[in-house]
Coordinates of N, CA and C and ligand atoms in Angstrom, one line a residue:
X1 N -9.1 -5.1 16.6 CA -9.0 -3.7 15.9 C -8.1 -3.7 14.8
X2 N -8.5 -3.2 13.7 CA -7.7 -3.2 12.5 C -6.6 -2.0 12.6
X3 N -5.3 -2.3 12.4 CA -4.3 -1.3 12.6 C -4.5 -0.2 11.5
X4 N -4.1 1.0 11.9 CA -4.1 2.1 10.9 C -2.8 2.0 10.1
X5 N -2.7 2.8 9.1 CA -1.5 2.8 8.2 C -0.3 3.2 9.1
X6 N -0.4 4.1 10.0 CA 0.7 4.5 10.8 C 1.3 3.3 11.6
X7 N 0.3 2.5 12.1 CA 0.8 1.3 12.8 C 1.3 0.2 11.9
X8 N 0.7 0.1 10.7 CA 1.1 -0.9 9.7 C 2.5 -0.6 9.2
X9 N 2.8 0.7 9.0 CA 4.1 1.1 8.5 C 5.2 0.7 9.5
X10 N 4.9 0.9 10.8 CA 5.8 0.6 11.9 C 6.0 -0.9 11.9
X11 N 4.9 -1.7 11.9 CA 5.0 -3.1 11.9 C 5.8 -3.7 10.8
X12 N 5.4 -3.3 9.6 CA 6.0 -3.9 8.4 C 7.2 -3.1 7.8
X13 N 7.5 -2.0 8.4 CA 8.6 -1.1 7.9 C 8.3 -0.8 6.5
X14 N 7.1 -0.4 6.2 CA 6.8 0.0 4.8 C 7.0 1.5 4.6
X15 N 8.2 1.8 4.2 CA 8.5 3.2 3.9 C 9.0 3.2 2.4
X16 N 8.5 4.1 1.6 CA 8.9 4.1 0.2 C 10.4 4.2 0.1
X17 N 11.0 3.4 -0.7 CA 12.5 3.4 -0.9 C 12.9 4.7 -1.4
X18 N 12.1 5.3 -2.2 CA 12.5 6.6 -2.8 C 11.4 7.6 -2.5
X19 N 11.6 8.4 -1.4 CA 10.5 9.3 -1.0 C 10.0 10.2 -2.1
X20 N 10.9 10.5 -3.0 CA 10.5 11.5 -4.1 C 9.5 10.8 -5.1
X21 N 9.4 9.5 -5.0 CA 8.4 8.8 -5.8 C 7.0 9.0 -5.3
X22 N 6.8 9.5 -4.1 CA 5.5 9.7 -3.5 C 4.8 10.7 -4.3
X23 N 3.5 10.4 -4.5 CA 2.7 11.4 -5.3 C 2.3 12.6 -4.4
X24 N 2.2 12.3 -3.1 CA 1.9 13.4 -2.2 C 3.0 13.4 -1.2
X25 N 3.2 14.6 -0.6 CA 4.3 14.7 0.3 C 3.9 14.5 1.8
X26 N 2.8 15.0 2.1 CA 2.4 14.9 3.6 C 1.1 14.2 3.8
X27 N 1.1 13.3 4.7 CA -0.2 12.6 5.0 C -0.8 13.1 6.3
X28 N 0.0 13.5 7.3 CA -0.6 14.0 8.6 C -1.5 13.0 9.2
X29 N -2.7 13.5 9.6 CA -3.6 12.6 10.3 C -4.3 11.5 9.4
X30 N -4.1 11.7 8.1 CA -4.6 10.7 7.2 C -4.1 9.3 7.5
X31 N -2.9 9.2 8.0 CA -2.3 7.9 8.3 C -3.0 7.2 9.4
X32 N -3.8 8.0 10.2 CA -4.6 7.4 11.3 C -6.0 7.1 10.8
X33 N -6.3 7.4 9.5 CA -7.7 7.3 9.0 C -7.8 6.3 7.9
X34 N -6.7 5.5 7.7 CA -6.7 4.6 6.6 C -6.1 3.2 7.1
X35 N -6.7 2.1 6.6 CA -6.2 0.8 7.0 C -6.2 -0.1 5.8
X36 N -5.5 -1.2 6.0 CA -5.5 -2.3 5.0 C -5.8 -3.6 5.8
X37 N -6.8 -4.3 5.2 CA -7.3 -5.5 5.9 C -7.3 -6.7 4.9
X38 N -6.8 -7.8 5.3 CA -6.9 -9.0 4.4 C -7.9 -10.0 5.0
X39 N -8.9 -10.3 4.2 CA -9.9 -11.3 4.7 C -11.2 -10.9 4.0
X40 N -12.3 -11.6 4.5 CA -13.6 -11.3 3.9 C -14.2 -10.0 4.4
X41 N -14.7 -9.2 3.5 CA -15.3 -7.9 3.9 C -16.6 -8.1 4.7
X42 N -17.2 -9.3 4.6 CA -18.4 -9.6 5.3 C -18.2 -9.7 6.8
X43 N -16.9 -9.8 7.3 CA -16.7 -10.0 8.7 C -16.6 -8.6 9.4
X44 N -16.5 -7.6 8.6 CA -16.2 -6.3 9.3 C -17.4 -5.6 9.9
X45 N -17.2 -5.2 11.2 CA -18.2 -4.6 11.9 C -18.0 -3.1 11.8
X46 N -18.4 -2.5 10.7 CA -18.2 -1.1 10.4 C -19.5 -0.5 10.0
X47 N -19.5 0.8 9.8 CA -20.8 1.5 9.4 C -21.2 1.1 8.1
X48 N -20.2 1.0 7.1 CA -20.6 0.7 5.7 C -19.5 -0.2 5.1
X49 N -20.0 -1.2 4.4 CA -19.0 -1.9 3.5 C -19.5 -1.7 2.1
X50 N -18.5 -1.6 1.2 CA -18.9 -1.3 -0.2 C -18.9 -2.7 -0.9
X51 N -19.9 -2.8 -1.8 CA -20.1 -4.1 -2.6 C -19.6 -3.8 -4.0
X52 N -18.9 -4.7 -4.6 CA -18.6 -4.6 -6.0 C -19.7 -5.3 -6.8
X53 N -20.8 -4.5 -7.1 CA -22.0 -5.0 -7.6 C -22.1 -4.9 -9.1
X54 N -23.2 -5.4 -9.7 CA -23.4 -5.1 -11.1 C -24.7 -4.2 -11.2
X55 N -24.9 -3.8 -12.5 CA -26.0 -2.8 -12.7 C -27.4 -3.2 -12.2
X56 N -27.6 -4.5 -12.1 CA -28.9 -5.0 -11.6 C -29.1 -4.8 -10.1
X57 N -28.0 -4.8 -9.4 CA -28.0 -4.8 -7.9 C -28.6 -6.0 -7.3
X58 N -28.8 -7.1 -8.1 CA -29.6 -8.2 -7.6 C -28.7 -9.4 -7.2
X59 N -27.4 -9.1 -7.0 CA -26.5 -10.2 -6.6 C -25.7 -10.8 -7.7
X60 N -24.7 -11.6 -7.4 CA -23.8 -12.2 -8.4 C -22.8 -13.1 -7.7
X61 N -21.6 -13.2 -8.3 CA -20.5 -14.0 -7.7 C -19.6 -13.1 -6.9
X62 N -18.4 -13.6 -6.7 CA -17.3 -12.8 -6.0 C -17.8 -12.2 -4.7
X63 N -17.3 -11.0 -4.5 CA -17.7 -10.3 -3.2 C -19.2 -10.0 -3.1
X64 N -19.8 -9.8 -4.2 CA -21.2 -9.5 -4.2 C -22.0 -10.8 -3.7
X65 N -21.6 -12.0 -4.2 CA -22.2 -13.2 -3.7 C -22.0 -13.4 -2.2
X66 N -20.8 -13.1 -1.8 CA -20.5 -13.3 -0.3 C -21.3 -12.3 0.5
X67 N -21.4 -11.1 0.1 CA -22.2 -10.1 0.8 C -23.7 -10.5 0.9
X68 N -24.2 -10.9 -0.3 CA -25.7 -11.3 -0.3 C -25.9 -12.5 0.6
X69 N -25.0 -13.5 0.5 CA -25.3 -14.7 1.4 C -25.2 -14.3 2.8
X70 N -24.2 -13.5 3.2 CA -24.1 -13.2 4.6 C -25.2 -12.2 5.1
X71 N -25.7 -11.4 4.2 CA -26.7 -10.4 4.6 C -28.1 -11.0 4.7
X72 N -28.4 -12.1 4.0 CA -29.7 -12.7 4.0 C -30.6 -12.1 2.9
X73 N -31.8 -12.8 2.7 CA -32.7 -12.5 1.6 C -33.3 -11.0 1.7
X74 N -33.3 -10.4 2.9 CA -33.8 -9.1 3.0 C -33.0 -8.1 2.2
X75 N -31.7 -8.4 2.0 CA -30.9 -7.5 1.2 C -31.4 -7.4 -0.2
X76 N -31.6 -8.6 -0.8 CA -32.0 -8.5 -2.3 C -33.4 -7.9 -2.4
X77 N -34.2 -8.1 -1.4 CA -35.5 -7.5 -1.4 C -35.4 -5.9 -1.4
X78 N -34.6 -5.4 -0.6 CA -34.4 -3.9 -0.6 C -33.7 -3.5 -2.0
X79 N -32.8 -4.3 -2.4 CA -32.1 -4.0 -3.7 C -33.1 -3.9 -4.8
X80 N -34.1 -4.8 -4.8 CA -35.1 -4.8 -5.9 C -35.9 -3.5 -6.0
X81 N -36.0 -2.8 -4.9 CA -36.7 -1.5 -4.9 C -35.9 -0.4 -5.4
X82 N -34.6 -0.6 -5.7 CA -33.7 0.5 -6.1 C -33.6 0.6 -7.7
X83 N -34.1 -0.4 -8.4 CA -34.2 -0.4 -9.8 C -32.8 -0.2 -10.5
X84 N -31.8 -0.9 -10.0 CA -30.5 -1.0 -10.6 C -29.7 0.3 -10.3
X85 N -28.5 0.3 -11.0 CA -27.6 1.4 -10.7 C -26.7 1.5 -11.9
X86 N -26.3 2.7 -12.3 CA -25.5 2.9 -13.5 C -24.0 2.6 -13.1
X87 N -23.2 2.2 -14.1 CA -21.8 2.0 -13.9 C -21.2 3.3 -13.4
X88 N -20.3 3.2 -12.4 CA -19.7 4.4 -11.9 C -20.4 5.1 -10.7
X89 N -21.6 4.6 -10.5 CA -22.5 5.1 -9.4 C -22.6 4.1 -8.3
X90 N -23.3 4.5 -7.2 CA -23.5 3.6 -6.1 C -24.8 3.9 -5.4
X91 N -25.4 2.9 -4.7 CA -26.6 3.1 -3.9 C -26.4 2.4 -2.6
X92 N -27.1 2.9 -1.6 CA -26.9 2.4 -0.2 C -28.2 1.6 0.3
X93 N -27.9 0.6 1.0 CA -29.0 -0.2 1.7 C -28.6 -0.5 3.1
X94 N -29.5 -1.1 3.8 CA -29.1 -1.6 5.2 C -28.2 -2.8 5.0
X95 N -27.6 -3.3 6.1 CA -26.7 -4.4 6.1 C -27.4 -5.7 6.5
X96 N -28.6 -5.6 7.1 CA -29.4 -6.8 7.5 C -28.6 -7.7 8.4
X97 N -28.3 -9.0 8.0 CA -27.6 -9.9 8.9 C -26.1 -9.7 9.0
X98 N -25.6 -8.8 8.2 CA -24.2 -8.5 8.3 C -23.8 -7.8 9.6
X99 N -22.6 -7.9 10.0 CA -22.2 -7.1 11.1 C -22.1 -5.6 10.7
X100 N -21.9 -5.3 9.4 CA -21.9 -3.9 9.0 C -23.3 -3.4 8.9
X101 N -23.4 -2.1 9.3 CA -24.8 -1.5 9.4 C -25.4 -1.2 8.0
X102 N -24.5 -0.9 7.0 CA -25.0 -0.6 5.7 C -24.1 -1.2 4.6
X103 N -24.7 -1.3 3.4 CA -23.9 -1.8 2.3 C -24.1 -0.7 1.2
X104 N -22.9 -0.2 0.7 CA -23.0 0.7 -0.4 C -22.6 -0.1 -1.7
X105 N -23.6 -0.2 -2.5 CA -23.4 -1.0 -3.7 C -22.9 -0.2 -4.9
X106 N -21.6 -0.4 -5.2 CA -21.0 0.4 -6.3 C -20.9 -0.5 -7.5
X107 N -21.1 0.1 -8.7 CA -21.0 -0.7 -9.9 C -19.7 -0.2 -10.7
X108 N -18.7 -1.1 -10.7 CA -17.5 -0.8 -11.3 C -17.6 -1.1 -12.8
X109 N -16.7 -0.6 -13.6 CA -16.7 -0.9 -15.1 C -16.2 -2.3 -15.3
X110 N -16.7 -2.9 -16.4 CA -16.1 -4.1 -16.9 C -14.9 -3.6 -17.7
X111 N -13.7 -4.1 -17.4 CA -12.4 -3.6 -18.0 C -12.4 -3.9 -19.5
X112 N -11.9 -2.9 -20.2 CA -11.6 -3.0 -21.6 C -10.3 -2.3 -21.9
X113 N -9.4 -3.0 -22.5 CA -8.1 -2.4 -22.8 C -8.2 -1.4 -23.9
X114 N -9.3 -1.3 -24.6 CA -9.5 -0.3 -25.6 C -10.1 1.0 -25.1
X115 N -10.6 0.9 -23.8 CA -11.2 2.1 -23.3 C -10.6 2.4 -21.9
X116 N -9.3 2.4 -21.8 CA -8.7 2.5 -20.5 C -9.1 3.8 -19.7
X117 N -9.2 4.9 -20.5 CA -9.5 6.2 -19.9 C -10.9 6.2 -19.3
X118 N -11.8 5.8 -20.1 CA -13.2 5.7 -19.6 C -13.3 4.8 -18.4
X119 N -12.7 3.6 -18.5 CA -12.7 2.7 -17.3 C -12.1 3.3 -16.1
X120 N -11.0 4.1 -16.3 CA -10.4 4.7 -15.1 C -11.3 5.7 -14.5
X121 N -12.0 6.5 -15.3 CA -12.9 7.5 -14.8 C -14.1 6.9 -14.1
X122 N -14.6 5.8 -14.7 CA -15.8 5.1 -14.0 C -15.4 4.5 -12.7
X123 N -14.2 3.9 -12.7 CA -13.7 3.3 -11.4 C -13.5 4.4 -10.3
X124 N -12.9 5.5 -10.7 CA -12.7 6.6 -9.8 C -14.0 7.1 -9.2
X125 N -15.0 7.1 -10.1 CA -16.3 7.6 -9.8 C -17.0 6.7 -8.7
X126 N -16.8 5.4 -8.9 CA -17.3 4.4 -7.9 C -16.8 4.7 -6.5
X127 N -15.5 5.0 -6.4 CA -14.9 5.3 -5.0 C -15.5 6.6 -4.5
X128 N -15.5 7.6 -5.4 CA -16.0 8.9 -5.0 C -17.5 8.9 -4.6
X129 N -18.3 8.3 -5.4 CA -19.7 8.2 -5.1 C -20.0 7.4 -3.8
X130 N -19.2 6.3 -3.6 CA -19.4 5.6 -2.3 C -19.1 6.4 -1.1
X131 N -18.0 7.2 -1.2 CA -17.6 8.0 -0.1 C -18.6 9.2 0.1
X132 N -19.1 9.7 -1.0 CA -20.2 10.8 -0.9 C -21.4 10.2 -0.1
X133 N -21.8 9.0 -0.5 CA -23.0 8.4 0.1 C -22.7 8.1 1.6
X134 N -21.5 7.7 1.9 CA -21.2 7.4 3.3 C -21.2 8.7 4.1
X135 N -20.6 9.8 3.5 CA -20.6 11.0 4.3 C -22.0 11.6 4.4
X136 N -22.8 11.5 3.4 CA -24.2 12.0 3.5 C -25.1 11.2 4.5
X137 N -24.7 10.0 4.6 CA -25.5 9.1 5.5 C -24.9 8.9 6.9
X138 N -23.9 9.8 7.2 CA -23.2 9.8 8.5 C -22.6 8.4 8.8
X139 N -22.0 7.8 7.8 CA -21.3 6.6 8.0 C -19.8 6.9 8.2
X140 N -19.3 6.7 9.3 CA -18.0 7.2 9.6 C -16.9 6.2 9.3
X141 N -17.2 5.0 9.1 CA -16.2 4.0 8.7 C -16.7 3.3 7.4
X142 N -15.8 3.2 6.5 CA -16.2 2.6 5.2 C -15.1 1.7 4.7
X143 N -15.5 0.5 4.3 CA -14.6 -0.6 3.9 C -14.8 -0.9 2.4
X144 N -13.7 -0.9 1.6 CA -13.8 -1.1 0.2 C -13.1 -2.4 -0.2
X145 N -13.8 -3.2 -1.1 CA -13.1 -4.3 -1.7 C -12.4 -3.7 -2.9
X146 N -11.6 -4.5 -3.6 CA -10.9 -4.0 -4.8 C -11.8 -4.1 -6.0
X147 N -12.6 -3.0 -6.2 CA -13.7 -3.0 -7.1 C -13.2 -3.2 -8.6
X148 N -13.9 -4.1 -9.3 CA -13.7 -4.4 -10.7 C -12.5 -5.3 -11.0
X149 N -11.7 -5.6 -10.0 CA -10.4 -6.3 -10.3 C -10.6 -7.9 -10.3
X150 N -11.8 -8.3 -10.0 CA -12.1 -9.8 -10.0 C -12.7 -10.1 -11.4
X151 N -14.0 -10.5 -11.3 CA -14.7 -10.9 -12.5 C -14.7 -9.8 -13.6
X152 N -14.6 -8.6 -13.2 CA -14.6 -7.5 -14.2 C -13.3 -7.2 -14.9
X153 N -12.2 -7.9 -14.4 CA -10.9 -7.9 -15.1 C -10.0 -6.7 -15.1
X154 N -10.3 -5.8 -14.2 CA -9.4 -4.6 -14.2 C -8.1 -4.9 -13.6
X155 N -7.0 -4.6 -14.3 CA -5.6 -4.9 -13.8 C -5.5 -4.3 -12.4
X156 N -5.0 -5.1 -11.4 CA -5.1 -4.7 -10.0 C -4.2 -3.5 -9.7
X157 N -3.0 -3.5 -10.3 CA -2.1 -2.3 -10.0 C -2.8 -1.0 -10.5
X158 N -3.3 -1.0 -11.7 CA -4.0 0.2 -12.2 C -5.1 0.6 -11.3
X159 N -5.9 -0.4 -10.9 CA -7.1 -0.1 -10.1 C -6.7 0.4 -8.7
X160 N -5.6 -0.1 -8.2 CA -5.2 0.3 -6.9 C -4.7 1.7 -6.8
X161 N -4.0 2.1 -7.9 CA -3.6 3.6 -8.0 C -4.9 4.5 -7.9
X162 N -5.9 4.1 -8.7 CA -7.1 4.9 -8.7 C -7.8 4.9 -7.4
X163 N -7.9 3.7 -6.7 CA -8.6 3.6 -5.4 C -7.9 4.5 -4.4
X164 N -6.5 4.4 -4.4 CA -5.8 5.2 -3.4 C -5.9 6.7 -3.6
X165 N -5.8 7.0 -4.9 CA -5.8 8.5 -5.2 C -7.2 9.1 -4.9
X166 N -8.3 8.4 -5.2 CA -9.6 8.9 -4.9 C -9.9 9.0 -3.4
X167 N -9.5 7.9 -2.7 CA -9.8 7.9 -1.3 C -8.9 9.0 -0.6
X168 N -7.7 9.1 -1.0 CA -6.9 10.2 -0.4 C -7.5 11.5 -0.7
X169 N -7.9 11.8 -1.9 CA -8.5 13.1 -2.3 C -9.8 13.3 -1.5
X170 N -10.6 12.3 -1.3 CA -11.9 12.6 -0.6 C -11.7 12.8 0.8
X171 N -10.8 12.0 1.5 CA -10.6 12.2 2.9 C -10.0 13.5 3.2
X172 N -9.2 14.1 2.3 CA -8.6 15.4 2.5 C -9.6 16.5 2.2
X173 N -10.7 16.2 1.6 CA -11.7 17.3 1.2 C -12.6 17.6 2.4
X174 N -13.4 18.7 2.2 CA -14.3 19.1 3.3 C -15.3 18.0 3.6
X175 N -15.9 17.5 2.6 CA -16.9 16.4 2.9 C -16.3 15.2 3.5
X176 N -15.0 15.0 3.2 CA -14.3 13.8 3.7 C -14.0 13.9 5.2
X177 N -14.1 15.1 5.8 CA -13.9 15.2 7.2 C -14.9 14.4 8.0
X178 N -16.0 14.1 7.3 CA -17.1 13.3 8.0 C -16.7 11.8 8.1
X179 N -15.7 11.4 7.4 CA -15.3 10.0 7.4 C -14.1 9.8 8.3
X180 N -14.2 9.0 9.3 CA -13.1 8.7 10.2 C -12.1 7.7 9.7
X181 N -12.6 6.7 9.0 CA -11.7 5.6 8.6 C -12.1 5.0 7.3
X182 N -11.2 4.9 6.4 CA -11.4 4.1 5.1 C -10.5 2.8 5.2
X183 N -11.1 1.7 5.0 CA -10.4 0.4 5.1 C -10.4 -0.2 3.7
X184 N -9.2 -0.5 3.2 CA -9.0 -1.2 2.0 C -9.0 -2.7 2.3
X185 N -9.9 -3.5 1.7 CA -10.0 -4.9 2.0 C -9.4 -5.7 0.8
X186 N -8.4 -6.5 1.1 CA -7.9 -7.4 0.0 C -8.2 -8.8 0.4
X187 N -8.3 -9.6 -0.6 CA -8.6 -11.0 -0.5 C -7.4 -11.9 -0.7
X188 N -6.6 -11.6 -1.8 CA -5.5 -12.5 -2.1 C -4.2 -11.9 -1.5
X189 N -3.2 -12.8 -1.4 CA -1.9 -12.3 -1.0 C -1.3 -11.4 -2.0
X190 N -1.5 -11.7 -3.3 CA -1.0 -10.9 -4.4 C -1.5 -9.4 -4.3
X191 N -2.8 -9.3 -4.1 CA -3.4 -8.0 -4.0 C -2.9 -7.3 -2.7
X192 N -2.7 -8.0 -1.7 CA -2.2 -7.4 -0.4 C -0.8 -6.8 -0.7
X193 N 0.0 -7.5 -1.5 CA 1.3 -7.0 -1.8 C 1.2 -5.7 -2.7
X194 N 0.3 -5.7 -3.6 CA 0.1 -4.5 -4.4 C -0.2 -3.3 -3.6
X195 N -1.2 -3.5 -2.7 CA -1.5 -2.4 -1.8 C -0.4 -2.0 -0.9
X196 N 0.4 -2.9 -0.4 CA 1.5 -2.6 0.5 C 2.6 -1.8 -0.3
X197 N 2.7 -2.1 -1.6 CA 3.7 -1.4 -2.4 C 3.2 0.0 -2.7
X198 N 1.9 0.2 -2.9 CA 1.4 1.5 -3.4 C 1.0 2.4 -2.3
X199 N 0.5 1.9 -1.2 CA 0.0 2.7 -0.1 C 1.0 3.8 0.2
X200 N 2.3 3.5 0.4 CA 3.2 4.6 0.8 C 3.4 5.7 -0.2
X201 N 3.0 5.4 -1.5 CA 3.1 6.5 -2.5 C 2.0 7.5 -2.3
X202 N 0.9 7.1 -1.8 CA -0.3 8.0 -1.6 C -0.4 8.5 -0.2
X203 N 0.1 7.7 0.7 CA 0.0 8.0 2.2 C 1.4 7.8 2.7
X204 N 2.4 8.7 2.3 CA 3.8 8.6 2.8 C 3.8 9.0 4.3
X205 N 4.8 8.4 5.0 CA 5.1 8.9 6.3 C 5.6 10.3 6.2
X206 N 5.2 11.1 7.2 CA 5.6 12.5 7.2 C 7.1 12.7 7.4
Ligands
AR6_1 N1 -14.2 -10.1 0.7 C1 -13.4 -9.2 0.2 N2 -13.0 -9.2 -1.1 C2 -13.4 -10.3 -1.9 C3 -14.3 -11.2 -1.4 C4 -14.7 -11.1 0.0 N3 -15.5 -12.0 0.5 N4 -14.5 -12.1 -2.4 C5 -13.8 -11.7 -3.5 N5 -13.2 -10.6 -3.2 P1 -15.3 -9.4 -7.8 P2 -15.8 -7.2 -9.8 C6 -12.3 -9.8 -4.0 O1 -15.2 -10.4 -8.9 O2 -14.5 -7.6 -10.4 C7 -20.1 -10.2 -9.4 O3 -20.7 -11.2 -10.1 C8 -11.8 -10.4 -5.3 O4 -10.6 -11.2 -5.0 O5 -16.1 -9.7 -6.6 O6 -16.1 -5.8 -9.5 C9 -21.0 -8.9 -9.5 O7 -22.3 -9.2 -9.4 C10 -11.4 -9.1 -6.0 O8 -10.1 -8.6 -5.5 O9 -15.9 -8.0 -8.3 C11 -20.6 -8.3 -10.8 O10 -21.3 -9.0 -11.8 C12 -12.5 -8.1 -5.6 O11 -13.1 -8.7 -4.4 C13 -19.1 -8.7 -10.9 O12 -18.9 -9.8 -10.1 C14 -13.5 -7.8 -6.6 O13 -13.8 -9.0 -7.3 C15 -18.3 -7.6 -10.4 O14 -16.9 -7.9 -10.7

């Protein structure tokens, strides 16, 4: 079982050094609805895992490649019927041979330092659309990779602020009540450190 943030904070003593730095003051039960997991997202037995896809939805490298190889050929066959996806949007398929029941394919922006505002909006939109799809399809657990921060070059600190803010906002909203757990999945030790540093700013201990 993946620990919740409340458990993680206890284990790792992750409390913001400066509580006033927190963007939000109270987390309440949100601390029991968010997790951080290091490892491959393809191992997670959850309702939905999010894929960092490209507009074709036909597979690629990085986490997309890992998801397609673990899910088997039926995934790309279903993806072909979807006719691609716009940047900032997401589409849902079954999980096939994955332990996850569904895959939500989100298309993050290719990072450009000349269009930081647009990139930020598109990345935020990926997280929001993924959670909307999960809620509409009664997916109670959703796991996110760090969208756009690999091949698409988004600076991981900036991307993590956006991910945490959007997920916090959605979980606190009315439609968000349909989601029991959001799991942030990190691959590298560096990214894990970034999430550990930033999580307490968005989900502070009460
Ligand atoms: N589980 C969890 N996270 C992973 C895994 C895994 N198995 N493998 C890599 N990551 P990326 P992007 C992390 O490059 O930047 C593909 O070709 C990785 O360390 O997968 O959105 C698509 O088809 C990084 O933190 O996605 C697109 O063309 C994060 O997942 C393009 O790459 C995202 O890295 C999308 O690029």
